[in-house]
GROMACS .gro file of C-alpha atoms in nm:
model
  176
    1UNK     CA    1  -2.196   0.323   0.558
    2UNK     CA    2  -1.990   0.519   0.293
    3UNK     CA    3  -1.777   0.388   0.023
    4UNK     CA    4  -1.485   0.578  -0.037
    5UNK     CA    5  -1.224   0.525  -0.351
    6UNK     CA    6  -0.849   0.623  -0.247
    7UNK     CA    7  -0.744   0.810  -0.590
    8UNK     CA    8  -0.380   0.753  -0.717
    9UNK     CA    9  -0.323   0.447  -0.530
   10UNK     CA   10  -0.509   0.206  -0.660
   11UNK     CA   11  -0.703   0.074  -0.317
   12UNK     CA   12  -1.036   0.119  -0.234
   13UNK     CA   13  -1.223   0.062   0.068
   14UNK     CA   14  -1.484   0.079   0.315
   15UNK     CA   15  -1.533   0.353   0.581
   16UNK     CA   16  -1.809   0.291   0.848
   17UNK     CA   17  -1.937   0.472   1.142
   18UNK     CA   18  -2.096   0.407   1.443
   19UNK     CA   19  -2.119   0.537   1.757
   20UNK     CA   20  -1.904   0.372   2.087
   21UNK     CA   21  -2.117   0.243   2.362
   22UNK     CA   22  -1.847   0.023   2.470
   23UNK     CA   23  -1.617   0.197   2.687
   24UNK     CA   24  -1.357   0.141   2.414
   25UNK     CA   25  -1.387  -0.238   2.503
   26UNK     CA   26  -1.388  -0.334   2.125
   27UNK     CA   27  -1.073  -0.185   2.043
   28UNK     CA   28  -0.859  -0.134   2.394
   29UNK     CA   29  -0.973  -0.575   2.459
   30UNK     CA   30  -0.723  -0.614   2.192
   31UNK     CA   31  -0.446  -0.360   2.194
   32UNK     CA   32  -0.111  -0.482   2.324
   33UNK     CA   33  -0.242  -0.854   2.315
   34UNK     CA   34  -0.350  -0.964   1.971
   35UNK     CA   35  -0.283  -0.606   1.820
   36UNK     CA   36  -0.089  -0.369   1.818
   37UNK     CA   37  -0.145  -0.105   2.059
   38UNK     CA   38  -0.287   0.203   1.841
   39UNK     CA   39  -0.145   0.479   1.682
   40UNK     CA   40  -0.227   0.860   1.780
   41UNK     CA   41  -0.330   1.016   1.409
   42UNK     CA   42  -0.548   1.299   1.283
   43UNK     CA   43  -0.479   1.646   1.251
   44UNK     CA   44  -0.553   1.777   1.596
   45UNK     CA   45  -0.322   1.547   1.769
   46UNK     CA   46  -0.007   1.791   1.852
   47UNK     CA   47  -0.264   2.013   2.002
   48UNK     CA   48  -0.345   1.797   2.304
   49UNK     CA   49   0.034   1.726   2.280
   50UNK     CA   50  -0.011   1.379   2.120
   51UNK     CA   51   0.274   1.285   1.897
   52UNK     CA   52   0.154   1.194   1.551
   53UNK     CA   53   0.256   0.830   1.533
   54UNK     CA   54   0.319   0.765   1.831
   55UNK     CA   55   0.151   0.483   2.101
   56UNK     CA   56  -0.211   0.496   2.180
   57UNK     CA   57  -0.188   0.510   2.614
   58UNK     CA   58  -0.534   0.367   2.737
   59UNK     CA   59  -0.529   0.605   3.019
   60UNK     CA   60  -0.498   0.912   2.769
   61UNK     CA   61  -0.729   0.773   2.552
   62UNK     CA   62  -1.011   0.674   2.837
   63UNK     CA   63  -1.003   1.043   2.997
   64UNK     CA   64  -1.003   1.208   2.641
   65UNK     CA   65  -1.307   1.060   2.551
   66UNK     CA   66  -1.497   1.134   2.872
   67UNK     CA   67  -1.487   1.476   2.686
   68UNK     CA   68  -1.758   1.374   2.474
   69UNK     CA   69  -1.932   1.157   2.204
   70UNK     CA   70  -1.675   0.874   2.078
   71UNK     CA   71  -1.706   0.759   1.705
   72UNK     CA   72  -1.550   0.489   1.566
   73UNK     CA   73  -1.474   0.548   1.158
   74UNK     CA   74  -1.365   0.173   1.055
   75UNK     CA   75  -1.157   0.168   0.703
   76UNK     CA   76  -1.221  -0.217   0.608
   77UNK     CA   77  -0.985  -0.315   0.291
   78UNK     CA   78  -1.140  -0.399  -0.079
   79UNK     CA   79  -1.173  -0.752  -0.121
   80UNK     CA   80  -0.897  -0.780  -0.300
   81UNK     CA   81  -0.616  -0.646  -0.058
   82UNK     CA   82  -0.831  -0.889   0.214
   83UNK     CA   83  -0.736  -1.204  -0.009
   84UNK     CA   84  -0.406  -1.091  -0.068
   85UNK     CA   85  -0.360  -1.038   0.304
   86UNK     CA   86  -0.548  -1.327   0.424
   87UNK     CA   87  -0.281  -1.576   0.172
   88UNK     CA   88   0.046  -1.405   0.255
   89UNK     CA   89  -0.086  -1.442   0.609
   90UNK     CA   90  -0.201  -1.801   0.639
   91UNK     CA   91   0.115  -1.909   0.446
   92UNK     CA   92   0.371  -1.722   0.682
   93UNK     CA   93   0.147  -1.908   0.951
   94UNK     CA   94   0.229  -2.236   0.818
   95UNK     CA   95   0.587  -2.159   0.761
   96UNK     CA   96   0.660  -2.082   1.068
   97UNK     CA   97   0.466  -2.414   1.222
   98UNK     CA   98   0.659  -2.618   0.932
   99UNK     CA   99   0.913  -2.501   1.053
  100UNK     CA  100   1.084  -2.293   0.782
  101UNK     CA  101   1.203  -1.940   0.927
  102UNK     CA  102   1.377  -1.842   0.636
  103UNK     CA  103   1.018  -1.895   0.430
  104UNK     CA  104   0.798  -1.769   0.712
  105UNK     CA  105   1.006  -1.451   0.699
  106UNK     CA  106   0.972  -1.316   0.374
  107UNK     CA  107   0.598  -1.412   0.343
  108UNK     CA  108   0.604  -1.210   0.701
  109UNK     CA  109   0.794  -0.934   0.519
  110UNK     CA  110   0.524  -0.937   0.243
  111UNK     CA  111   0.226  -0.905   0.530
  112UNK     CA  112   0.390  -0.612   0.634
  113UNK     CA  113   0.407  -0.485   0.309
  114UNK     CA  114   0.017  -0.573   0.229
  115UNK     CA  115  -0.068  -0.389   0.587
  116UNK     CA  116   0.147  -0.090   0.496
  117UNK     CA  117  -0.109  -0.039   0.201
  118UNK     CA  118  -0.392  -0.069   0.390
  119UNK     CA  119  -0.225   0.166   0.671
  120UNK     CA  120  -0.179   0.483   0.396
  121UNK     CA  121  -0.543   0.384   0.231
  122UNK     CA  122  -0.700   0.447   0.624
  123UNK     CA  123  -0.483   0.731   0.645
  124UNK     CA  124  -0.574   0.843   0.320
  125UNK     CA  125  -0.936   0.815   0.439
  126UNK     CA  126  -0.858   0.991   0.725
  127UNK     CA  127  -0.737   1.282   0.535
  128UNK     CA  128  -1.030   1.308   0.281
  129UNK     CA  129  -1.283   1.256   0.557
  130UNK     CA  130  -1.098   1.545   0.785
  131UNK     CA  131  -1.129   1.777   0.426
  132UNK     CA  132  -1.474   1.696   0.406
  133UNK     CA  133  -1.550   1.772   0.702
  134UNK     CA  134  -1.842   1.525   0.931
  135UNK     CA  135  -2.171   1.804   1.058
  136UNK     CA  136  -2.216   1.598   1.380
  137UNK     CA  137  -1.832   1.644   1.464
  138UNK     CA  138  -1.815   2.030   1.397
  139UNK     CA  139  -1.983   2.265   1.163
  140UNK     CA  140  -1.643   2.407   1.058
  141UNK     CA  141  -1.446   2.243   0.728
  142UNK     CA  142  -1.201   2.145   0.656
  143UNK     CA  143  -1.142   2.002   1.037
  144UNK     CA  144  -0.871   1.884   1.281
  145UNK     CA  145  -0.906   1.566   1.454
  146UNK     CA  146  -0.749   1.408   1.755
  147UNK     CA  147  -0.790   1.006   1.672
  148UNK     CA  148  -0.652   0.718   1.750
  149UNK     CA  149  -0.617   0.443   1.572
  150UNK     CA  150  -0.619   0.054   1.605
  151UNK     CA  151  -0.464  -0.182   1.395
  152UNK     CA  152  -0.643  -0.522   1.360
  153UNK     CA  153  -0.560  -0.798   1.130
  154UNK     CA  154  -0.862  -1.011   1.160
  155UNK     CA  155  -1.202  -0.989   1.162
  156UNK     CA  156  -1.386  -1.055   1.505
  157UNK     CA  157  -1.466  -1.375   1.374
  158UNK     CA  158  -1.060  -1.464   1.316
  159UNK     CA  159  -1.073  -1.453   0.938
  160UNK     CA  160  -0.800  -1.243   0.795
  161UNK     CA  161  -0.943  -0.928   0.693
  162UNK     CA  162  -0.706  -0.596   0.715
  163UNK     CA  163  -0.929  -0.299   0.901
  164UNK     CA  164  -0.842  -0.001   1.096
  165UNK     CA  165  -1.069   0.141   1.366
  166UNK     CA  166  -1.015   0.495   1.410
  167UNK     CA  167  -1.168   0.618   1.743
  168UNK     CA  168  -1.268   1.013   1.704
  169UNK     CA  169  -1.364   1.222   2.022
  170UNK     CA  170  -1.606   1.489   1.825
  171UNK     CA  171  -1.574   1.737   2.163
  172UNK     CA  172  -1.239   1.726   2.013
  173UNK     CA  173  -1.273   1.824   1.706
  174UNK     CA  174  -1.154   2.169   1.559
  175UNK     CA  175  -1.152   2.381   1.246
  176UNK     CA  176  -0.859   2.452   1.088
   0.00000   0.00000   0.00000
């Protein structure tokens, strides 16, 4: 696990890696039901002619990572953005169940701003981690990645907690 401070906008978080043995399962179970459906990001992405932001495609996804080993870098918020998160959240919840729409849209407004942080801190990650540079992936820094990444707003166990899982085929991986 590495602990990596986001400098200049005042977030923090947590970046951990581990290898998939899933077949995806843990990310691609949720995407388009629960979740969103994943982003394409990382450096490398035009050159497999992946458009930077745009929608994760299982199928793409599935045959580009029969290319090779699969890690999954997981930016978890600081506890603090998780609280924050996890009250705007629960509160647009009951809002909406109340029902109040006016209400449960702003605090819904104010999630989406919470996640937007936590979205440029994981990119932010991203960046630093692509600078860096990650032996195992390629021996040549700074690097290019093709990643994509998966949205998830709660933890496995349903608590609120903000995390990103950003799946990295390291056959993919190129120097810049």
């Amino acid at each position: 696990m590495a602990a990596i401070g986001i400098t200049g906008m005042g977030l923090t978080g947590v970046v951990r890696m581990t290898w998939v043995q899933d077949d995806l399962a843990h990310v691609l179970e949720h995407a388009r039901t629960d979740e969103t459906p994943g982003t394409w990001t990382g450096r490398a992405c035009p050159d497999y002619a992946l458009a930077l932001g745009g929608d994760v495609d299982a199928a793409t996804l599935r045959r580009l990572a029969g290319q090779g080993e699969i890690a999954d870098l997981t930016w978890e918020a600081p506890d603090d953005v998780a609280a924050e998160h996890a009250r705007v959240f629960q509160a647009a919840i009951a809002a909406y169940r109340a029902p109040e729409p006016a209400r449960a849209e702003r605090l819904w407004e104010e999630v989406r701003a919470v996640w937007s942080r936590a979205w440029t801190a994981n990119c932010a990650a991203l960046e630093f981690l692509q600078d860096a540079g990650l032996s195992r992936f390629s021996p040549v820094k700074p690097q290019r990645w093709m990643a994509a990444s998966f949205e998830h707003h709660t933890s496995q166990h349903a608590v609120p907690r903000p995390h990103v899982h950003n799946i990295v085929v390291t056959a993919l991986t190129m120097g810049t």
